[in-house]
XYZ file of C-alpha atoms in Angstrom:
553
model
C 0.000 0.000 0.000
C 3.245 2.463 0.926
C 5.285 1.603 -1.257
C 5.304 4.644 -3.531
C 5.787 6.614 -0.318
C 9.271 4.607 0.667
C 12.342 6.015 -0.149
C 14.840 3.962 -2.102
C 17.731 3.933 -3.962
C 15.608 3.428 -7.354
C 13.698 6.670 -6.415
C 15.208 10.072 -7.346
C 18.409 10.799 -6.278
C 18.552 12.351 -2.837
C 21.492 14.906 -2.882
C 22.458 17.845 -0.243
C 22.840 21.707 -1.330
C 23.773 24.707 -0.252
C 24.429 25.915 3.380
C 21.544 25.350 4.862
C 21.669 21.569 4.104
C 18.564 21.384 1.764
C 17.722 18.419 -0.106
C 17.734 18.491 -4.294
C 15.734 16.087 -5.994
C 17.084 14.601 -8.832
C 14.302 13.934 -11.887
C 15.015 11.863 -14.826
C 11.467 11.123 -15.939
C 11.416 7.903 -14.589
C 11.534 7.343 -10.795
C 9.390 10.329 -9.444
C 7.661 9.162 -6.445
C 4.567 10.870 -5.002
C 6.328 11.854 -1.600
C 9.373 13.192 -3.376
C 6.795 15.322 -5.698
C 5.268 16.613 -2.940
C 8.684 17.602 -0.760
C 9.257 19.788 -3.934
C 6.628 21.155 -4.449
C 6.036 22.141 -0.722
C 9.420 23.465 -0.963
C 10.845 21.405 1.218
C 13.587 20.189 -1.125
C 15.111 21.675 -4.578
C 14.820 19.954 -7.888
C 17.775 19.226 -10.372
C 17.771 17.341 -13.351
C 20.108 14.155 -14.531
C 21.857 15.311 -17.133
C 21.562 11.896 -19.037
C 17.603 13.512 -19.292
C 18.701 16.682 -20.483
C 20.694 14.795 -23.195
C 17.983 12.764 -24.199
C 15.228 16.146 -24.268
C 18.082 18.180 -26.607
C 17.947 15.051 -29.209
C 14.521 14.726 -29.080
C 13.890 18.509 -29.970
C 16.998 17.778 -32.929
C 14.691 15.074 -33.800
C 11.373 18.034 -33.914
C 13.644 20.559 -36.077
C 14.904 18.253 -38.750
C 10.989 17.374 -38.964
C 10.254 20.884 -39.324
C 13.229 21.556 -41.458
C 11.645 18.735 -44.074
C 8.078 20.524 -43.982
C 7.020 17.247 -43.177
C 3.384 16.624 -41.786
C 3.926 16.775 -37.640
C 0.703 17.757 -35.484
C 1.673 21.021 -33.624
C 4.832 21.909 -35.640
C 4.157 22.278 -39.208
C -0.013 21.804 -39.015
C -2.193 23.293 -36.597
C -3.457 21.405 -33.798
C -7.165 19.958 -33.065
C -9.523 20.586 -35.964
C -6.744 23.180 -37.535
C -4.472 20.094 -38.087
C -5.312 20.136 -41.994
C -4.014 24.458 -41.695
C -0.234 24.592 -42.465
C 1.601 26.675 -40.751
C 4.318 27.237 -43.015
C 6.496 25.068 -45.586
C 10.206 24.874 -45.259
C 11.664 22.837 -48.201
C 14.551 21.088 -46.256
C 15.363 24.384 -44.400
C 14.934 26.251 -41.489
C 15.373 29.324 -42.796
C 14.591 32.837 -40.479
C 10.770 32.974 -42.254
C 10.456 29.022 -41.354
C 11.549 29.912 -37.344
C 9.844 33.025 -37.484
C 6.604 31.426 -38.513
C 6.931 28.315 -36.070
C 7.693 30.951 -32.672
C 4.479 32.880 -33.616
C 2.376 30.064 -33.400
C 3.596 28.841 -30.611
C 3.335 32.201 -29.100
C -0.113 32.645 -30.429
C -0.627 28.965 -28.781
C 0.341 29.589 -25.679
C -1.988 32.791 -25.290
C -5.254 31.307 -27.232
C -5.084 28.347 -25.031
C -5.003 30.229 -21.691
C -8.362 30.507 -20.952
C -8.962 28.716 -17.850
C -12.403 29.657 -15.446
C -12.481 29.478 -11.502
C -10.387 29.897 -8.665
C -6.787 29.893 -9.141
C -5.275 27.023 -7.898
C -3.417 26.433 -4.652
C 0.047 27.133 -4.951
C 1.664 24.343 -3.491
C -0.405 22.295 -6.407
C 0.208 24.751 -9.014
C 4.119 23.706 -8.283
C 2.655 19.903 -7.699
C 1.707 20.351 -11.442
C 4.959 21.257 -12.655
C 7.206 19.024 -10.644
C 4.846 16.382 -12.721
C 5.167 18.064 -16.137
C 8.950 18.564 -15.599
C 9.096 15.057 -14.963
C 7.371 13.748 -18.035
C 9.324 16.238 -20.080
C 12.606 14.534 -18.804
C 11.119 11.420 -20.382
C 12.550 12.578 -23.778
C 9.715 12.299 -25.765
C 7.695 15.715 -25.945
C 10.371 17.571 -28.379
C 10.559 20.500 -26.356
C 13.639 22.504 -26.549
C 15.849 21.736 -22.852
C 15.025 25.361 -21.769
C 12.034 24.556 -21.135
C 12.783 21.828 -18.686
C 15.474 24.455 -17.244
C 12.895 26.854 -16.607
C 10.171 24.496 -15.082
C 13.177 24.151 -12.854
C 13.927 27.677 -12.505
C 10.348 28.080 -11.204
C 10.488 25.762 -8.996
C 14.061 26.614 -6.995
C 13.297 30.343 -7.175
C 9.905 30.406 -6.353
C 7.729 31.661 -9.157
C 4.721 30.499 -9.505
C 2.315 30.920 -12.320
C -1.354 31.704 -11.470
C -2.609 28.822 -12.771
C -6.990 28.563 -12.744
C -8.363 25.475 -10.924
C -11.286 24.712 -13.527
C -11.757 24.633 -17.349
C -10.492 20.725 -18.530
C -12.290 18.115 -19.673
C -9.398 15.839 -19.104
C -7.752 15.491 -22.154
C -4.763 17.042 -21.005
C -5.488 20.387 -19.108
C -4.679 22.536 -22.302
C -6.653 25.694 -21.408
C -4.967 25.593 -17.797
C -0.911 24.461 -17.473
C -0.871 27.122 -21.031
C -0.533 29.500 -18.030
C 2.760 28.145 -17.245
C 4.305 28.804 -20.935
C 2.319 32.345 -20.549
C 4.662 33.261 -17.447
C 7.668 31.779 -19.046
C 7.417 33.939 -21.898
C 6.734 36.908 -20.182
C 3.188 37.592 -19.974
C 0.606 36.618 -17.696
C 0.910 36.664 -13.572
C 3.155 34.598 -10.960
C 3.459 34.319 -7.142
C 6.398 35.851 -6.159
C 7.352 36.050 -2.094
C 3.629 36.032 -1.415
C 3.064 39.067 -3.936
C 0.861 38.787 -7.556
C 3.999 40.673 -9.991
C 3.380 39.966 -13.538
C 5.082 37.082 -15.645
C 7.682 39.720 -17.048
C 8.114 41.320 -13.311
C 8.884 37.551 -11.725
C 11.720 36.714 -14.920
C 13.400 39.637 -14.294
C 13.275 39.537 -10.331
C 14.589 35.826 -10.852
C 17.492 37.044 -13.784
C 15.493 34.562 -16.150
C 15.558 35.761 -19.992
C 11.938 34.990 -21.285
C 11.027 32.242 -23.459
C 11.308 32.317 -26.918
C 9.109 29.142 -27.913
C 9.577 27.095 -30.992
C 9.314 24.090 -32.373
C 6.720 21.685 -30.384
C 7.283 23.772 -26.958
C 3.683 25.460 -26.564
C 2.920 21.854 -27.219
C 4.807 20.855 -24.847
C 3.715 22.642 -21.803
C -0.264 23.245 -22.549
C -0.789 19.786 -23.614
C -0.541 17.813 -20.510
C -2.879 16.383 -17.611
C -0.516 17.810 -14.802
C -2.747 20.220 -13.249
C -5.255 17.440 -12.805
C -2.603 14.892 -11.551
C -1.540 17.603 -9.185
C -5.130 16.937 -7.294
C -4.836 13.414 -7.830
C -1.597 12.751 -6.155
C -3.323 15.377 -3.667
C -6.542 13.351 -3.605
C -4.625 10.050 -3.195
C -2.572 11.142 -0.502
C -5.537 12.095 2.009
C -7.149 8.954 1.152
C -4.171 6.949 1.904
C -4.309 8.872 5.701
C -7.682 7.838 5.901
C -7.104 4.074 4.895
C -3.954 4.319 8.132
C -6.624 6.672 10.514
C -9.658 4.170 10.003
C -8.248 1.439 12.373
C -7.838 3.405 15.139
C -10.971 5.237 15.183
C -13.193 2.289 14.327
C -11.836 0.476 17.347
C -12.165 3.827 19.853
C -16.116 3.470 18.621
C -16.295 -0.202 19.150
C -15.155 0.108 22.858
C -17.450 2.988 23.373
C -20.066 0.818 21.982
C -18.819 -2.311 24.103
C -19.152 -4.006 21.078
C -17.842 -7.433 19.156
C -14.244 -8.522 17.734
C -16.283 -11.536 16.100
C -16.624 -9.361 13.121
C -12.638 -8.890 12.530
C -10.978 -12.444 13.886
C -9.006 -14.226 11.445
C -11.578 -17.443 11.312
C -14.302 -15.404 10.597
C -12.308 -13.280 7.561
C -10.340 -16.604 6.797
C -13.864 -17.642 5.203
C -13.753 -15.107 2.620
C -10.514 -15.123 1.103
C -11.250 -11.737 -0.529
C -8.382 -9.795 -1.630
C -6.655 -7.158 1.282
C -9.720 -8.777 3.918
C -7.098 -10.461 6.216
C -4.601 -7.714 6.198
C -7.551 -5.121 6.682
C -8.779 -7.341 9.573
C -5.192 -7.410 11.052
C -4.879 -3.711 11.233
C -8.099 -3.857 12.861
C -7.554 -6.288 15.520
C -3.933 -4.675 16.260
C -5.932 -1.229 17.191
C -7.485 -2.768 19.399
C -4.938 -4.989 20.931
C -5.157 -5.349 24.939
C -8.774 -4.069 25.154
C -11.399 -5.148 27.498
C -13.519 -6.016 23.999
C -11.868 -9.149 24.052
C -12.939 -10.136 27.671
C -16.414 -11.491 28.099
C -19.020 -9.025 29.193
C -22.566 -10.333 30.104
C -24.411 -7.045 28.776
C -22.879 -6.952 25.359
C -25.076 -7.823 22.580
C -24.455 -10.885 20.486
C -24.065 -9.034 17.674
C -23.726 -5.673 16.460
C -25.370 -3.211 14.103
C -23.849 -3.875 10.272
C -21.862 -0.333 10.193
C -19.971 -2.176 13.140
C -19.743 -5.925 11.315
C -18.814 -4.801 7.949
C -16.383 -1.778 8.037
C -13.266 -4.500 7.831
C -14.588 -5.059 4.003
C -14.974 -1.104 3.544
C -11.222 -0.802 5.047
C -10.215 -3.485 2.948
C -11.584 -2.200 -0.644
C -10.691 1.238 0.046
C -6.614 0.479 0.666
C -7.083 -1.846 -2.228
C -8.174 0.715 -4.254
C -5.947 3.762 -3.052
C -3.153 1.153 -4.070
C -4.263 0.978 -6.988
C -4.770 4.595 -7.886
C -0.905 4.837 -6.362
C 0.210 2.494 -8.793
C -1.539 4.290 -11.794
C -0.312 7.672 -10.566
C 3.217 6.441 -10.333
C 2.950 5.509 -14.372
C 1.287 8.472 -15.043
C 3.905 10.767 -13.823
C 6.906 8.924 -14.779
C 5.880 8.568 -18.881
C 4.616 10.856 -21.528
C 1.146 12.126 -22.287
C 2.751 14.022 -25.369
C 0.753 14.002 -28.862
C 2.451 13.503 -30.942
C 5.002 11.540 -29.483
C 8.506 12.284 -30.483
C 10.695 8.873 -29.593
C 14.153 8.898 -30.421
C 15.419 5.533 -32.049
C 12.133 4.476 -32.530
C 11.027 0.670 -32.665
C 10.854 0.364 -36.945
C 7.858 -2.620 -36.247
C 5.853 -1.705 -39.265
C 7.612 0.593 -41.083
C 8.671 -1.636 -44.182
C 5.650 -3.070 -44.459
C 3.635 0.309 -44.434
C 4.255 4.143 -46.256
C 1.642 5.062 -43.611
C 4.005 4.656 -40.768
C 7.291 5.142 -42.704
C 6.030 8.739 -42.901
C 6.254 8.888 -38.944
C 10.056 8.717 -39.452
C 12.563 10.897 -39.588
C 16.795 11.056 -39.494
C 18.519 14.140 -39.144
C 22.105 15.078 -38.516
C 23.373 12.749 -36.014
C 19.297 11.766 -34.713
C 16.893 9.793 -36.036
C 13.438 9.094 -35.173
C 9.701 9.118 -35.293
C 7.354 11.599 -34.551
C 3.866 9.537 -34.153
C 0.438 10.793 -33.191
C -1.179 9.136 -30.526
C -3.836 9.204 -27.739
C -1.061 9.039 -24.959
C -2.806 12.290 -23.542
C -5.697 10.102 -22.387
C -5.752 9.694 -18.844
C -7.900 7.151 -18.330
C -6.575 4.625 -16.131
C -6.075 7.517 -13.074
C -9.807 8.699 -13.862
C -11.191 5.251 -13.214
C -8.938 4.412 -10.389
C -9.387 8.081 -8.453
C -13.531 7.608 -8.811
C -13.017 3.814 -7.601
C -11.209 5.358 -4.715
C -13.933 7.602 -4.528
C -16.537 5.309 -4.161
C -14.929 3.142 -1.827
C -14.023 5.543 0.746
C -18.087 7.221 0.380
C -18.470 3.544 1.858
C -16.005 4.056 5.121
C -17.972 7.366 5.376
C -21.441 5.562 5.324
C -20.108 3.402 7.895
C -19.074 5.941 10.156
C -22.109 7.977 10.286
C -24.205 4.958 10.966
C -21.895 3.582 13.678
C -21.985 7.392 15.207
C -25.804 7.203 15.085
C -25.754 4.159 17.396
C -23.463 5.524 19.674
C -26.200 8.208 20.434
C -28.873 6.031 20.782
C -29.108 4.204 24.594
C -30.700 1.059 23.296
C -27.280 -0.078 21.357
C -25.249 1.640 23.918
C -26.509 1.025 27.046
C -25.579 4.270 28.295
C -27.369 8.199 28.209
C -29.318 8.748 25.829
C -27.225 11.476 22.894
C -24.131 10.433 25.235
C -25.465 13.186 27.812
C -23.970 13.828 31.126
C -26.334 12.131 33.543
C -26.133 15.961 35.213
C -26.944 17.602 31.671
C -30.486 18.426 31.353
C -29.750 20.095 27.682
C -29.700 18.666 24.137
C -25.996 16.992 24.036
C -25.878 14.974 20.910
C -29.347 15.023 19.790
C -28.494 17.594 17.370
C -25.145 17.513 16.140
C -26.472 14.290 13.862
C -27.060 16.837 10.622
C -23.635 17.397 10.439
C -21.907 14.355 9.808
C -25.140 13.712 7.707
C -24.906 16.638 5.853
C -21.146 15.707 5.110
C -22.041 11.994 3.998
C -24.655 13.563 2.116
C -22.130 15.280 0.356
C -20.031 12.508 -0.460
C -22.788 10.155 -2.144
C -23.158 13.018 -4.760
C -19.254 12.957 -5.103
C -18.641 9.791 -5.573
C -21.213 9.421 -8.402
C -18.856 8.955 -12.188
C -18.193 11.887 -14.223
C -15.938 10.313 -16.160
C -18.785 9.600 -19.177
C -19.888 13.184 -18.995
C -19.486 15.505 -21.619
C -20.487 16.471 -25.459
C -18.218 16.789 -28.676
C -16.396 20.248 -29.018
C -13.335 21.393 -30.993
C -15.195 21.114 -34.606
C -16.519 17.568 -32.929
C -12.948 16.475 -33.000
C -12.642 16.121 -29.776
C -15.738 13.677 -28.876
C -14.933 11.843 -26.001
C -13.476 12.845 -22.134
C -12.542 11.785 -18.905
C -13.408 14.773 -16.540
C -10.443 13.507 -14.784
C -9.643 17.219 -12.878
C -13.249 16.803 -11.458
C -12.715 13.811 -10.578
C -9.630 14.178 -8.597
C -11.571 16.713 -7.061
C -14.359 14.957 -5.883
C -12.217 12.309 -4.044
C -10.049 15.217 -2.258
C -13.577 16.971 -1.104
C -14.459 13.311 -0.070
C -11.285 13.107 2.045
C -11.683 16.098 3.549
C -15.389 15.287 4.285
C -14.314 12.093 5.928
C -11.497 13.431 8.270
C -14.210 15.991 9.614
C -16.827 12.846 10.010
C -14.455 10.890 11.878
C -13.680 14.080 13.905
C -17.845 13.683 14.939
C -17.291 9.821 15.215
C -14.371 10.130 17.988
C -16.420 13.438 19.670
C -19.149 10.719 20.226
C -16.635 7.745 21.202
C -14.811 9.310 23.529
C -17.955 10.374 25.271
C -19.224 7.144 24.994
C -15.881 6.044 26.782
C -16.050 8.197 29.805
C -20.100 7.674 30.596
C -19.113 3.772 30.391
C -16.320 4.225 33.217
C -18.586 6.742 34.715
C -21.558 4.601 34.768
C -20.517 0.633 34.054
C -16.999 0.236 34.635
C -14.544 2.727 36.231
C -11.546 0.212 35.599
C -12.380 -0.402 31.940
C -9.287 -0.448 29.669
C -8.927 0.890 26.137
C -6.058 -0.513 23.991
C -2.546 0.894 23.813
C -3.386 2.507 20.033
C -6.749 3.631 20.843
C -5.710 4.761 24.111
C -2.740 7.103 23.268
C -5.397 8.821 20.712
C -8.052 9.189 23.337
C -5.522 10.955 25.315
C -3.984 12.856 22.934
C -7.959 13.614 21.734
C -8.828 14.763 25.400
C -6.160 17.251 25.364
C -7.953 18.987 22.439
C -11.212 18.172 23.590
C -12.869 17.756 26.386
C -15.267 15.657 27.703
C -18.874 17.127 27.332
C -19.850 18.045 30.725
C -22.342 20.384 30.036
C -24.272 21.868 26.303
C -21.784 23.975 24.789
C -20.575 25.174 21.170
C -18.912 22.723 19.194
C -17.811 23.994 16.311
C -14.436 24.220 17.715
C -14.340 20.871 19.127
C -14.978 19.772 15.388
C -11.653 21.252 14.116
C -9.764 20.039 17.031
C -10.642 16.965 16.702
C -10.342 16.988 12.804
C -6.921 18.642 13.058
C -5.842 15.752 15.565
C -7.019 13.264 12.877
C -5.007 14.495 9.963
C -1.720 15.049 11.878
C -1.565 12.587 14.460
C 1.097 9.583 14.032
C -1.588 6.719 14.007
């Protein structure tokens, strides 16, 4: 389940710079991990690239310019892109001559701008520089044609903190085109960054960093507008909050269960060991090991025989929702370590095909010293990541059903045993009896979100571009569902570790939580405590949601 979160020698090189000691990333388009993307692009370590990559992105844009230098027939270099690929742009009879460059820069200048159009919010900044740790990555995989500055100045960006205003909405996920065109638009001088907290203006940020501007070419506009990086920025986002929730739901599950007094039946290895389903045992395991050295596992004349099903069957929602976070990780980590370029420029490319066909012989291409193809594709599809992140999605809207209904018991005497809405036996106000709408409210929420989007959509682009994943929504949907769920288990431990203290108070004064469950009622008590008396709880909420998403479960 972790393993794209480990750190090992096969991951980017680890390096120290400067005085201070600061790490420096090392990308080569291959071994970016999701926890070294995100120490970069919280700023928490510098990025430098392999030169071996830089090698291999100069060829491939020698591969681009002896295309362009033929006038022959390449998407986005000499034709226009989407339904404009039948417009040429210009016609260069085996030479790049100052009208052949001149033409190709203004239309990937007039690229750049025409395709920065993006609607909504801007985005966060630490996953504006999420996105391009993931497009510098992907460039480094030598295949997008881009001249190497742009790779150095992705880099730039990153180390000296400027960071284009990037808008959060406006893809239909096939690559974020209208939104990471922002990018090129600061790199060439126009536009707006974040500088040092401050909004300066793309020129303002280059020359505040000594960075000449961007004069683009070739396939660069390409290059940097046609990616899905701003949406994989929310789903590496997405996946890492649903990863905390797969490691928090142990803990909190069994904290309910002894405020419940209820069952281990449910989660013992000869009950799972009957449904060899895959991840049920380990799932189970986790469970039982929260829970290790409880009184749940002594014999207690007043607990029931069995338990409501939120209690029984949250082992299975555990155990689908790490599977599919796992699976999502292991998506992710192909996503961001391979192209998503159209066409794809490959250097020394595989000749399967191209004696047989003058279709696919046209793809090729030797120049001086390179050689080549430059083949269209659908590699910009994303897919795979919008079916895993809305799998995700609806598995964790399952752990959330599970928790409001187990939190509904807990306020109800007649499955507790205990006060009815947990109240002090002293409180003659509401206590719990209202705070049920919002965990509701929240799960509520979340059953909307984790509906598909992925089919959604109509034909645009002349009708050219007829089909979609909506994978930025997505991604979205499943980090609103994470954040929904760490504030629902925030209610579920409010009522738990109520339900804890009126058992000692009223059943059992000696009655002993496990070690894991214990430390995080303690550590929960210090931010919250118990509900003597009707009060606001609004604050209690964050605390205890706060506590949830930082505590070392």
């Amino acid at each position: 389940m972790k393993k794209l979160w480990k750190m090992t020698a096969l991951c980017a090189a680890l390096t120290l710079a400067g005085a201070a000691g600061a790490e420096t990333i090392t990308l080569n388009g291959k071994n970016l991990t999701m926890e070294n993307a995100w120490a970069i692009a919280s700023g928490k370590a510098d990025v430098a690239i392999a030169p071996e990559a830089m090698n291999l992105l100069e060829k491939s844009h020698e591969l681009v310019m002896a295309a362009a230098a033929k006038g022959q027939a390449v998407y986005g270099l000499t034709v226009g892109v989407g339904l404009n690929k039948d417009h040429k742009l210009f016609t260069a009879d085996g030479k790049l001559t100052p009208e052949v460059v001149a033409a190709s820069r203004a239309f990937n200048y007039n690229a750049l701008r025409s395709h920065s159009a993006g609607v909504g919010e801007m985005m966060p900044e630490n996953l504006a520089r999420l996105s391009m740790v993931i497009r510098l990555n992907t460039l480094l995989d030598g295949k997008s044609g881009a001249q190497a500055r742009v790779a150095t100045l992705y880099k730039d960006f990153l180390n000296k903190g400027i960071t284009p205003l990037i808008p959060s909405e406006g893809s239909i996920g096939e690559a974020d085109i209208l939104l990471a065109s922002h990018v090129g638009a600061v790199m060439i001088g126009e536009w707006k960054a974040s500088m040092k907290g401050k909004v300066v203006t793309g020129a303002e940020a280059l020359k505040a960093a000594g960075i000449e501007p961007l004069v683009p070419e070739g396939k660069d506009a390409l290059a940097i507008l046609s990616n899905n990086s701003v949406a994989m920025a929310y789903a590496v986002d997405a996946a890492r909050s649903a990863q905390r929730i797969c490691d928090v739901t142990p803990t909190i599950y069994g904290l309910s269960l002894e405020g419940l007094n209820g069952n281990v039946a449910p989660i013992l290895p000869q009950t799972i060991g009957a449904r060899p389903f895959p991840g049920l045992a380990d799932a189970a395991k986790d469970m039982r090991d929260a829970i290790q050295g409880s009184y749940l596992w002594s014999t207690d004349a007043s607990r029931p025989l069995q338990d409501p099903l939120s209690y029984r069957v949250t082992v299975y929602g555990l155990a689908e929702a790490k599977r599919a976070v796992k699976d999502l990780e292991e998506v992710i980590e192909v996503q961001i370590n391979s192209t998503d370029d159209n066409p794809a420029t490959i250097l020394n490319a595989d000749e399967a095909y191209r004696n047989e066909s003058s279709q696919v012989a046209n793809y090729f291409i030797e120049g001086k010293g390179v050689k080549g193809a430059i083949i269209p594709s659908g590699n910009f599809n994303p897919l795979p990541v919008a079916l895993a992140v809305q799998r995700a999605s609806l598995a964790l809207a399952h752990l959330s059903h599970y928790s409001v209904q187990r939190t509904v018991h807990l306020s109800y005497d007649q499955f507790t045993g205990l006060t009815r809405f947990l109240s002090d036996p002293d409180n003659k106000g509401h206590a719990f009896g209202a705070i049920q709408k919002a965990f509701m409210g929240l799960h509520v929420d979340n059953m909307a979100l984790a509906q598909p989007v992925s089919l959604y959509g109509m034909p645009v682009a002349g009708e050219i571009e007829d089909t979609m994943t909506n994978i930025l929504q997505a991604s979205k949907h499943l980090l609103t569902i994470d954040e929904n769920l760490f504030q629902i288990y925030s209610l579920e431990t409010l009522h738990a570790a109520q339900a804890v203290d009126l058992r000692r108070m009223l059943k059992n004064k000696d009655l002993k939580l496990s070690t894991k469950t214990d430390a995080f009622y303690q550590a929960y008590r210090a931010k919250v405590p118990y509900v003597k008396n009707d009060r606001i709880f609004t604050d209690d909420i964050k605390a205890g949601t706060d506590l949830i998403k930082n505590y070392k479960f």
